[in-house]
Amino acid sequence: MAISFCHVLRLPSPPKSSLFSPPLKSSRIKLSAASAPSPPPSSQMDLHNQGRAKFLEFPFVSAPHRALMVNLLSKVEDRLGSQLLPCTLPLDVQHCQNESGTSQASLHIRSGLQSSPVDFILGSWLHCKLPTGAALNITSLIAYLNLSTDAPNFVAELIQSSPTSLILLLDLPPRKDLVLYPDYLQTFYEDSQLDTHRQMLQKLPEVQPYVSSSLYLRSLFSPTRIMIRIETEEGRMEEILKDHIEPVAVEVLGFWLDHCACGGGREVKEEEKAYLKKRDELVKKKSIEIDLGSNLPKLFGPELAERVMGAINDVYNL
Amino acid sequence: MAISFCHVLRLPSPPKSSLFSPPLKSSRIKLSAASAPSPPPSSQMDLHNQGRAKFLEFPFVSAPHRALMVNLLSKVEDRLGSQLLPCTLPLDVQHCQNESGTSQASLHIRSGLQSSPVDFILGSWLHCKLPTGAALNITSLIAYLNLSTDAPNFVAELIQSSPTSLILLLDLPPRKDLVLYPDYLQTFYEDSQLDTHRQMLQKLPEVQPYVSSSLYLRSLFSPTRIMIRIETEEGRMEEILKDHIEPVAVEVLGFWLDHCACGGGREVKEEEKAYLKKRDELVKKKSIEIDLGSNLPKLFGPELAERVMGAINDVYNL
């Protein structure tokens, strides 16, 4: 995402986008799949609730933009909440800012219980001042599934570099090579008619296809990905967010919840698990590389960056 | 391609495009890799020369369109000709037409010697009358490599549904999952700067991105694929073909010849051969399915279609 953003605005140094940030699993509480989860200690719930409240503020974006993000998160939590652990990142990682206060970010990560097909969900927002004086706001919600299923992940990200310019990335990135697994292509992308959503948005005169400058992201995303750029005046942008983008995002998320996160019947055979594990790990590793490696220090200073990256490296053995 | 074309023109039944037609290997002469190829019998060379002459006519397209195709084929033959067997398809398969003469096609296939990394090259043109009365012309040149290398294939296809409307597909379709093989992505697509060609064409005001309605094709093609639609007046179309499309196509083909077909150093390890073989075979099989299965009978009648499909099924054990 960082690269795609750099492409949009031709920044000398790409700011962080949280899209593919990994979960900080050191905060994960492991519960036995067999036992019902006992409620987390109240100190952990405090941490979760405080961070969550800050995250849900989405303080720098328009009301329809905020409403869209809150709606998506609610739908995920309504459906999957009972399978998710609280977010227990340290508060200063859940919400961080640089010394001058020009960069701020909020990070909300909830890992799935061992009995859940959800690996983790990650919501975030980032606000920073651009060298031009304009503000950049990136909000995202992603969900990764674990090796109990091979169903696609979910990604929604909005990149707003001015009140009149918005990039939307909305997709179910496949977890298998679609050329090698044509049945997978058919099940999740052809039979699902997912492409109709892209076609619908593409009909709006303000909408142009958006081509990320990251070839990796272009490869990672599905053939029905929605990668569009919207250029329009401020009032109309809010209208498009409310009347067009939100309904489509809700539809795509609904499909993901029904058929991927809760679809069942996608048990992964033992011999395919190694393939899936390797691919999933590569995706996470590559995403850290693109997303955080060079950007965290620039945005939040070396100290905070080191702490966050340290936790990540620890979790992923990188 | 058939599907993508159908998307363009909203035809009730998609006409054939020859893009992914397979080679008719029953006509292939196997030579020992160790021995120098002895010249094919003169009757075979006659067959080759007659079919080639007809193929090179490209009789229904504009002069710059024809010049572009002839140029590409010449470049391939100059470089790889000594590794290629003559085309020995029966003459009425090399050039076929329906009873009423409204559909015509030319097919020129040359398999590689066993010692060559080239599996086959396939050039073709198709002309047919659309229900609207307009003519459709599709010209294409594709080249598949064999299991001695994992380097990408080459595809160039022009779909012209009127003198003022053209779709260009130009790509090196990868033969590996680019998410699972990030080094492959870097070598062939990132370090090669292949995307600059797409970016250059995209700057022309007459150029729009083209999104194929086939999700399979979107998955098959690389992240630097050029899939564009050009809408402009007739004279300007010829200018764009000559001044913009031809130079880009020559550059992309040049990269493919230098680094894929003649690049060397991409020996495939034994344990990866099975993966590559399976993927290559799936691509060919799926392409036959999309391209020929339903279209040949519609365009050329059941008898000719059956003969061609019979030969293909025989070769591929489908």
XYZ file of C-alpha atoms in Angstrom:
636
model
C 0.000 0.000 0.000
C 2.788 2.345 0.838
C 4.059 1.957 -2.682
C 0.664 2.452 -4.203
C 0.213 5.561 -2.165
C 3.595 6.870 -3.207
C 2.481 6.330 -6.778
C -0.629 8.405 -6.219
C 1.027 11.384 -4.709
C 4.617 11.076 -5.892
C 5.943 11.438 -2.396
C 9.671 11.075 -1.911
C 9.206 8.741 1.026
C 6.090 6.637 1.257
C 4.099 6.912 4.465
C 2.835 3.863 6.214
C -0.419 2.275 5.366
C -1.653 -0.291 7.761
C -3.327 -2.539 5.249
C -1.062 -5.489 5.524
C 0.312 -4.922 8.938
C 0.573 -8.162 10.816
C -1.082 -8.882 14.109
C 1.055 -8.543 17.191
C 0.615 -12.074 18.319
C 2.681 -11.673 21.405
C -0.496 -10.232 22.842
C -2.515 -13.261 21.865
C -4.090 -15.300 24.572
C -4.142 -18.961 23.691
C -7.273 -20.765 24.768
C -7.993 -24.406 24.372
C -10.365 -25.054 21.502
C -12.202 -27.562 23.637
C -12.933 -25.299 26.566
C -15.276 -22.338 26.399
C -13.234 -19.147 26.571
C -13.199 -17.721 30.051
C -13.578 -13.955 30.126
C -10.249 -12.138 29.829
C -8.966 -10.329 32.930
C -10.573 -6.922 33.394
C -7.245 -5.139 32.823
C -7.098 -6.696 29.368
C -10.679 -5.714 28.640
C -9.836 -2.149 29.702
C -6.959 -2.118 27.252
C -9.226 -3.476 24.531
C -12.039 -1.029 25.235
C -9.795 2.011 25.445
C -8.000 1.196 22.208
C -11.228 0.285 20.480
C -12.886 3.571 21.415
C -9.930 5.513 20.038
C -9.888 3.405 16.885
C -13.619 3.912 16.271
C -13.235 7.690 16.366
C -11.747 7.839 12.845
C -11.156 11.479 13.741
C -9.877 12.948 10.490
C -12.287 11.679 7.862
C -15.763 12.707 6.692
C -18.919 11.444 8.414
C -19.873 8.986 5.613
C -16.305 7.670 5.485
C -16.368 7.097 9.259
C -19.847 5.551 9.115
C -18.697 3.125 6.431
C -15.728 1.934 8.470
C -17.751 1.614 11.674
C -20.437 -0.295 9.789
C -17.914 -2.773 8.369
C -16.310 -3.363 11.747
C -19.690 -3.818 13.408
C -20.729 -6.387 10.851
C -17.522 -8.334 11.396
C -17.827 -8.173 15.191
C -21.531 -9.015 15.201
C -20.824 -12.148 13.235
C -17.404 -13.187 14.470
C -17.041 -11.384 17.792
C -17.551 -14.496 19.912
C -14.575 -16.109 18.134
C -12.249 -13.172 18.658
C -9.926 -12.339 21.515
C -9.747 -8.780 22.785
C -7.079 -6.469 21.431
C -4.336 -6.408 24.020
C -1.646 -4.373 22.318
C -0.035 -1.825 24.632
C -2.043 1.383 24.518
C 0.798 3.342 22.944
C 0.910 0.855 20.092
C -2.872 0.847 19.719
C -2.643 4.579 19.302
C 0.611 6.246 18.383
C 1.779 9.605 17.170
C 5.042 11.313 16.365
C 6.565 14.042 18.521
C 5.220 16.920 16.487
C 1.776 15.342 16.313
C 1.664 15.467 12.498
C 1.373 11.695 12.207
C -1.161 9.675 14.138
C -2.305 6.112 13.832
C -4.683 3.733 15.509
C -4.363 -0.016 15.371
C -6.932 -2.564 16.517
C -6.090 -6.231 16.226
C -8.145 -9.170 17.401
C -6.867 -12.691 16.961
C -9.235 -15.588 16.469
C -9.688 -18.349 18.993
C -7.946 -21.569 18.079
C -11.320 -23.049 17.221
C -12.094 -20.215 14.795
C -11.186 -20.112 11.087
C -10.159 -16.485 11.655
C -6.446 -15.883 12.038
C -6.958 -12.241 12.976
C -8.798 -9.091 12.036
C -6.992 -5.811 11.847
C -8.555 -2.392 11.723
C -6.577 0.790 11.491
C -6.466 4.402 10.571
C -3.557 6.619 9.745
C -3.444 10.373 9.525
C -0.433 12.372 8.432
C 0.475 15.702 6.963
C 1.939 15.601 3.490
C 4.856 17.771 2.414
C 2.307 19.676 0.308
C 0.438 20.651 3.465
C -2.527 18.439 2.603
C -3.571 15.633 4.926
C -3.482 11.978 4.068
C -5.960 9.617 5.699
C -5.917 5.872 5.276
C -8.502 3.654 6.924
C -8.569 -0.083 6.575
C -10.119 -3.283 7.753
C -8.558 -6.613 6.853
C -9.238 -10.147 7.922
C -6.970 -13.134 7.469
C -8.202 -16.691 7.786
C -6.079 -19.526 9.152
C -5.077 -22.955 7.863
C -8.374 -24.589 8.810
C -9.718 -23.245 5.494
C -8.313 -22.109 2.156
C -11.032 -19.491 1.615
C -9.945 -15.971 0.617
C -9.089 -13.151 3.014
C -10.858 -9.796 3.141
C -9.440 -6.332 2.508
C -11.091 -2.909 2.543
C -8.967 0.210 2.411
C -9.752 3.833 1.687
C -6.945 6.242 0.902
C -7.989 9.867 0.997
C -5.352 12.408 0.041
C -7.759 15.342 -0.133
C -11.500 15.836 0.348
C -11.883 15.497 -3.434
C -9.702 12.464 -4.086
C -10.214 8.930 -2.849
C -8.749 5.532 -3.669
C -10.725 2.440 -2.764
C -9.263 -1.045 -2.493
C -11.845 -3.714 -1.834
C -11.094 -7.356 -2.427
C -11.034 -10.944 -1.306
C -7.375 -11.755 -2.036
C -7.160 -15.423 -3.015
C -4.977 -17.764 -1.009
C -4.237 -20.038 -3.955
C -2.895 -19.580 -7.471
C -6.064 -19.146 -9.527
C -4.459 -20.595 -12.647
C -3.462 -23.780 -10.854
C -6.798 -24.011 -9.023
C -9.559 -23.164 -11.534
C -12.241 -24.594 -9.208
C -11.218 -22.055 -6.593
C -11.562 -19.283 -9.178
C -14.982 -20.546 -10.100
C -16.267 -20.974 -6.547
C -15.184 -17.682 -5.058
C -14.983 -15.327 -8.026
C -17.052 -16.583 -10.961
C -20.101 -18.224 -9.384
C -20.223 -15.512 -6.727
C -20.679 -12.791 -9.360
C -18.278 -10.657 -7.345
C -17.314 -8.757 -10.472
C -20.729 -7.121 -10.726
C -19.791 -4.827 -7.835
C -16.727 -3.547 -9.661
C -18.753 -3.091 -12.829
C -21.382 -1.098 -10.966
C -18.911 1.312 -9.382
C -17.061 1.636 -12.672
C -20.194 3.084 -14.254
C -20.007 6.236 -12.127
C -18.451 9.018 -14.211
C -16.209 10.080 -11.300
C -14.625 6.637 -11.073
C -11.393 5.617 -12.797
C -9.532 2.318 -12.480
C -6.614 2.634 -10.093
C -3.411 0.798 -10.931
C -1.146 0.372 -7.925
C 2.524 0.932 -8.652
C 3.253 -2.187 -6.591
C 3.381 -5.189 -8.928
C 3.258 -7.360 -5.842
C -0.133 -5.981 -4.843
C -1.435 -6.342 -8.371
C -0.394 -10.002 -8.210
C -1.812 -10.562 -4.754
C -5.282 -9.215 -5.450
C -8.066 -11.155 -7.137
C -9.359 -10.652 -10.682
C -12.531 -9.123 -9.238
C -10.653 -6.637 -7.101
C -12.090 -3.169 -6.832
C -9.169 -0.791 -7.214
C -10.565 2.560 -8.171
C -9.824 6.224 -7.855
C -12.599 8.751 -7.387
C -12.057 12.414 -8.171
C -14.954 14.744 -7.478
C -16.079 17.689 -5.423
C -16.436 17.344 -1.670
C -20.220 17.054 -1.364
C -20.459 14.563 -4.169
C -17.637 12.513 -2.635
C -19.683 12.077 0.540
C -22.674 11.074 -1.576
C -20.624 8.470 -3.450
C -19.269 7.095 -0.174
C -22.742 6.764 1.298
C -24.798 5.718 -1.720
C -22.321 3.637 -3.708
C -19.181 2.595 -1.869
C -20.780 1.626 1.444
C -23.451 -0.631 -0.095
C -20.863 -2.375 -2.263
C -18.418 -2.805 0.631
C -21.212 -4.240 2.783
C -22.163 -6.684 0.007
C -18.594 -7.870 -0.514
C -18.043 -8.225 3.227
C -21.363 -10.088 3.496
C -20.215 -12.580 0.881
C -16.929 -13.025 2.707
C -18.678 -13.560 6.056
C -21.215 -16.025 4.611
C -18.975 -18.022 2.304
C -15.407 -17.617 3.551
C -15.283 -16.928 7.293
C -18.428 -18.933 8.069
C -18.739 -20.985 4.884
C -17.382 -24.244 6.191
C -16.726 -27.179 3.908
C -13.301 -25.904 2.864
C -11.206 -28.201 5.002
C -7.640 -28.189 3.756
C -6.112 -31.559 3.007
C -2.933 -32.368 4.862
C -0.837 -32.329 1.672
C -2.127 -28.872 0.754
C -1.508 -27.400 4.176
C 2.210 -26.961 3.559
C 1.481 -25.080 0.324
C -1.065 -22.832 1.999
C 1.136 -22.232 5.022
C 4.077 -21.226 2.865
C 1.958 -18.896 0.736
C 0.218 -17.301 3.734
C 3.553 -16.718 5.442
C 5.083 -15.212 2.324
C 2.142 -12.825 2.055
C 2.572 -11.688 5.633
C 6.330 -11.361 5.327
C 6.165 -9.437 2.068
C 3.469 -7.185 3.458
C 5.575 -6.259 6.473
C 8.454 -5.527 4.134
C 6.418 -3.229 1.891
C 4.320 -1.689 4.570
C 6.312 -1.148 7.683
C 10.002 -1.692 7.101
C 10.814 1.714 5.650
C 7.788 3.715 6.673
C 7.367 3.280 10.400
C 10.657 5.019 11.260
C 9.875 7.924 8.946
C 6.443 8.500 10.393
C 6.849 7.791 14.060
C 10.543 8.082 14.769
C 13.058 5.296 15.309
C 12.188 4.476 18.920
C 8.502 3.690 18.531
C 9.156 2.051 15.177
C 11.740 -0.206 16.739
C 9.371 -1.298 19.474
C 6.589 -2.151 17.057
C 8.909 -3.846 14.568
C 10.591 -5.711 17.392
C 7.280 -7.190 18.435
C 6.504 -8.145 14.863
C 9.890 -9.691 14.175
C 9.539 -11.610 17.397
C 6.164 -12.992 16.410
C 7.153 -13.912 12.854
C 10.750 -14.962 13.494
C 11.923 -12.589 10.786
C -10.316 -14.105 -25.676
C -13.613 -15.248 -26.984
C -15.196 -14.205 -23.738
C -13.422 -10.903 -23.633
C -14.534 -10.200 -27.147
C -18.094 -11.061 -26.276
C -17.821 -8.539 -23.471
C -16.720 -5.853 -25.912
C -19.436 -6.291 -28.432
C -22.156 -8.035 -26.455
C -22.535 -10.746 -29.026
C -24.961 -13.540 -28.274
C -22.388 -16.175 -29.202
C -18.722 -15.431 -28.893
C -16.634 -15.825 -32.025
C -13.353 -17.631 -31.932
C -10.154 -15.907 -31.115
C -7.057 -17.845 -31.837
C -5.020 -16.517 -28.935
C -4.760 -19.628 -26.907
C -5.333 -22.194 -29.563
C -3.009 -25.113 -29.036
C -0.528 -26.397 -31.570
C -1.589 -29.389 -33.588
C 1.260 -31.570 -32.488
C 0.203 -34.533 -34.562
C 1.948 -32.668 -37.332
C 5.138 -32.307 -35.347
C 8.254 -33.974 -36.628
C 10.398 -35.221 -33.784
C 14.104 -34.867 -34.314
C 16.809 -36.077 -32.027
C 18.220 -33.265 -29.932
C 21.702 -34.609 -30.556
C 21.562 -34.666 -34.335
C 21.431 -31.587 -36.525
C 17.971 -31.332 -38.054
C 17.910 -32.714 -41.556
C 15.855 -30.622 -43.960
C 12.181 -31.614 -43.976
C 10.847 -33.306 -47.132
C 10.018 -30.824 -49.866
C 6.291 -31.649 -49.664
C 6.333 -30.527 -46.040
C 8.192 -27.358 -46.929
C 5.608 -26.680 -49.642
C 2.861 -27.035 -47.077
C 4.721 -24.699 -44.735
C 5.435 -22.106 -47.413
C 1.917 -22.078 -48.806
C 0.305 -21.738 -45.394
C 2.836 -19.136 -44.320
C 2.217 -16.982 -47.384
C -1.519 -17.026 -46.742
C -0.988 -16.276 -43.046
C 1.294 -13.327 -43.795
C -1.326 -11.680 -45.990
C -3.380 -10.472 -43.018
C -5.877 -9.515 -45.710
C -8.555 -7.663 -43.758
C -6.629 -5.241 -41.574
C -5.002 -1.857 -42.133
C -1.453 -1.533 -43.480
C 0.113 -0.531 -40.125
C -1.731 -3.368 -38.366
C -0.404 -5.855 -40.943
C 3.104 -4.356 -40.784
C 3.129 -4.730 -37.009
C 2.183 -8.403 -37.138
C 4.663 -9.181 -39.910
C 7.379 -7.358 -38.007
C 6.742 -9.368 -34.838
C 6.750 -12.667 -36.686
C 9.945 -11.746 -38.545
C 11.686 -10.896 -35.304
C 10.696 -14.223 -33.801
C 11.742 -16.175 -36.878
C 15.030 -14.283 -37.306
C 15.968 -15.170 -33.775
C 14.406 -18.577 -33.271
C 13.820 -19.839 -36.806
C 16.654 -22.347 -36.733
C 15.046 -23.986 -33.678
C 11.599 -24.266 -35.237
C 10.069 -26.980 -37.347
C 8.003 -26.032 -40.370
C 4.246 -25.739 -40.044
C 2.825 -28.951 -41.408
C -0.856 -28.597 -40.638
C -3.069 -29.680 -43.522
C -3.625 -26.717 -45.825
C -7.348 -26.577 -45.083
C -6.570 -26.240 -41.385
C -3.877 -23.639 -42.025
C -6.495 -21.642 -43.844
C -10.172 -22.297 -43.345
C -13.433 -20.594 -44.111
C -17.110 -21.291 -43.711
C -19.427 -22.127 -46.600
C -20.744 -18.617 -47.046
C -17.240 -17.166 -46.839
C -18.182 -14.782 -44.018
C -15.678 -16.360 -41.629
C -12.053 -16.940 -42.532
C -9.055 -17.858 -40.460
C -5.386 -18.568 -40.937
C -3.289 -20.598 -38.534
C 0.490 -20.945 -38.548
C 2.095 -23.172 -35.956
C 5.752 -24.074 -35.635
C 6.904 -26.414 -32.900
C 10.354 -26.087 -31.386
C 13.046 -28.709 -31.834
C 13.541 -30.909 -28.803
C 16.771 -29.034 -28.085
C 14.960 -25.672 -28.078
C 13.309 -24.003 -25.072
C 10.421 -23.140 -27.398
C 7.404 -25.389 -27.135
C 5.724 -23.765 -30.123
C 4.874 -20.457 -31.720
C 1.409 -19.819 -33.049
C 0.378 -17.004 -35.339
C -3.150 -16.515 -36.554
C -5.707 -14.199 -37.956
C -9.462 -14.418 -37.906
C -11.954 -12.444 -39.928
C -15.685 -12.665 -39.510
C -18.808 -10.680 -40.128
C -20.675 -9.612 -37.037
C -24.462 -9.702 -36.784
C -24.304 -5.903 -36.910
C -22.738 -6.073 -40.372
C -19.380 -4.821 -39.109
C -16.284 -6.972 -39.510
C -14.255 -8.394 -36.669
C -10.552 -9.003 -37.151
C -8.336 -10.680 -34.609
C -4.631 -11.153 -35.202
C -2.311 -12.805 -32.758
C 1.136 -14.155 -32.148
C 1.856 -16.298 -29.114
C 4.849 -18.295 -28.035
C 4.945 -20.976 -25.359
C 8.170 -22.203 -23.811
C 8.709 -25.785 -22.677
C 9.810 -27.397 -19.420
C 13.500 -26.702 -19.986
C 12.835 -23.229 -18.567
C 10.272 -21.584 -16.299
C 10.502 -18.211 -18.095
C 7.246 -16.526 -19.148
C 5.415 -17.039 -22.439
C 4.647 -14.287 -24.948
C 1.268 -13.043 -26.165
C 0.347 -10.273 -28.586
C -3.221 -9.956 -29.791
C -5.098 -7.182 -31.573
C -8.877 -7.267 -31.707
C -10.364 -4.832 -34.163
C -14.144 -4.635 -34.297
C -14.254 -1.525 -36.448
C -11.683 0.803 -38.034
C -12.102 3.098 -35.053
C -11.953 0.571 -32.210
C -9.062 -1.638 -31.192
C -8.211 -3.799 -28.198
C -4.583 -4.668 -27.556
C -3.402 -7.515 -25.358
C 0.348 -7.645 -24.934
C 1.935 -9.617 -22.154
C 4.411 -12.132 -20.876
C 2.050 -14.424 -18.945
C 3.949 -15.846 -15.986
C 4.309 -19.603 -15.613
C 4.473 -19.479 -11.826
C 2.332 -18.027 -9.049
C 3.899 -14.613 -8.507
C 2.860 -14.520 -4.852
C 4.567 -17.815 -4.113
C 7.627 -16.923 -6.217
C 8.514 -13.289 -5.444
C 11.970 -13.701 -7.065
C 10.256 -14.577 -10.317
C 8.129 -11.436 -10.036
C 11.238 -9.385 -9.414
C 13.314 -10.882 -12.232
C 10.805 -10.767 -15.032
C 8.468 -7.940 -14.088
C 10.049 -5.554 -11.583
C 13.725 -5.407 -12.578
C 12.753 -5.508 -16.259
C 10.752 -2.284 -15.943
C 8.119 -3.894 -18.169
C 5.442 -1.685 -16.632
C 6.882 1.439 -18.242
C 5.451 0.328 -21.598
C 1.939 0.120 -20.187
C 2.368 3.482 -18.506
C 3.502 5.066 -21.764
C 0.554 3.807 -23.797
C -1.829 4.731 -20.995
C -0.814 8.378 -21.411
C -2.410 8.608 -24.851
C -5.814 10.284 -24.513
C -7.410 7.695 -26.836
C -6.360 4.806 -24.585
C -8.538 3.277 -21.880
C -7.754 0.255 -19.724
C -9.521 -2.814 -21.015
C -10.949 -5.275 -18.517
C -11.601 -8.676 -20.025
C -14.844 -10.276 -18.910
C -12.923 -13.525 -18.477
C -11.697 -13.776 -14.892
C -9.497 -16.630 -16.010
C -7.613 -14.374 -18.431
C -7.286 -11.666 -15.796
C -5.721 -14.287 -13.518
C -3.467 -15.708 -16.202
C -1.928 -12.437 -17.311
C 0.924 -10.686 -15.540
C 0.716 -7.526 -13.413
C 2.446 -5.601 -16.219
C 0.005 -6.764 -18.857
C -1.050 -4.246 -21.457
C -4.793 -4.656 -21.843
C -6.099 -1.519 -23.439
C -8.888 -0.312 -25.654
C -8.300 2.454 -28.180
C -11.194 4.413 -29.600
C -10.343 7.021 -32.201
C -10.874 8.012 -35.825
C -9.456 5.857 -38.599
C -6.394 7.903 -39.592
C -5.350 8.426 -36.012
C -5.761 4.700 -35.310
C -3.211 3.915 -37.990
C -0.883 6.524 -36.495
C -1.232 5.012 -33.029
C -0.555 1.531 -34.392
C 2.592 2.688 -36.191
C 4.015 5.212 -33.737
C 2.997 3.780 -30.376
C 1.794 0.193 -30.409
C 4.384 -1.239 -32.785
C 7.424 0.184 -30.936
C 6.067 -1.055 -27.601
C 5.239 -4.509 -28.974
C 8.727 -4.743 -30.471
C 10.293 -3.765 -27.129
C 8.276 -6.301 -25.157
C 9.002 -9.026 -27.690
C 12.690 -8.038 -27.620
C 12.771 -8.494 -23.858
C 11.075 -11.862 -24.199
C 13.520 -13.021 -26.877
C 16.582 -11.823 -24.937
C 15.617 -12.883 -21.444
C 13.028 -15.652 -21.755
C 13.420 -17.586 -25.011
C 17.197 -17.080 -25.197
C 17.932 -16.057 -21.636
C 19.302 -19.323 -20.374
C 20.098 -19.884 -16.717
C 16.505 -20.792 -15.846
C 16.914 -24.533 -15.639
C 13.979 -26.024 -13.802
C 14.787 -28.254 -10.860
C 13.389 -31.749 -11.041
C 11.043 -31.176 -8.088
C 9.609 -28.072 -9.741
C 9.053 -29.716 -13.086
C 5.886 -31.469 -11.968
C 4.444 -28.154 -10.747
C 5.328 -26.382 -13.989
C 4.070 -29.249 -16.137
C 0.741 -29.310 -14.346
C 0.321 -25.545 -14.600
C 1.332 -25.390 -18.275
C -1.066 -28.206 -19.126
C -3.912 -26.568 -17.235
C -3.311 -23.342 -19.142
C -3.460 -25.120 -22.481
C -6.521 -27.136 -21.524
C -8.409 -24.149 -20.183
C -7.490 -22.118 -23.238
C -8.896 -24.746 -25.571
C -12.056 -24.797 -23.475
C -12.509 -21.024 -23.615
C -11.291 -20.497 -27.107
C -12.345 -23.309 -29.337
C -14.884 -25.557 -27.660
C -17.956 -23.499 -28.376
C -16.713 -21.175 -31.085
C -15.243 -23.336 -33.818
C -18.555 -25.025 -34.704
C -20.353 -21.689 -34.775
C -17.856 -20.092 -37.099
C -16.798 -22.882 -39.408
C -19.539 -25.472 -39.215
C -19.517 -28.775 -37.375
C -17.463 -30.775 -39.875
C -14.333 -28.642 -40.004
C -14.620 -27.896 -36.307
C -14.745 -31.578 -35.535
C -11.610 -32.284 -37.559
C -9.632 -29.549 -35.877
C -10.896 -30.402 -32.399
C -10.279 -34.089 -33.043
C -6.637 -33.383 -33.795
C -6.338 -31.263 -30.675
C -8.040 -33.766 -28.391
C -5.819 -36.453 -29.816
C -2.675 -34.448 -29.095
C -3.673 -33.444 -25.582
C -5.521 -36.627 -24.593
C -8.520 -34.523 -23.623
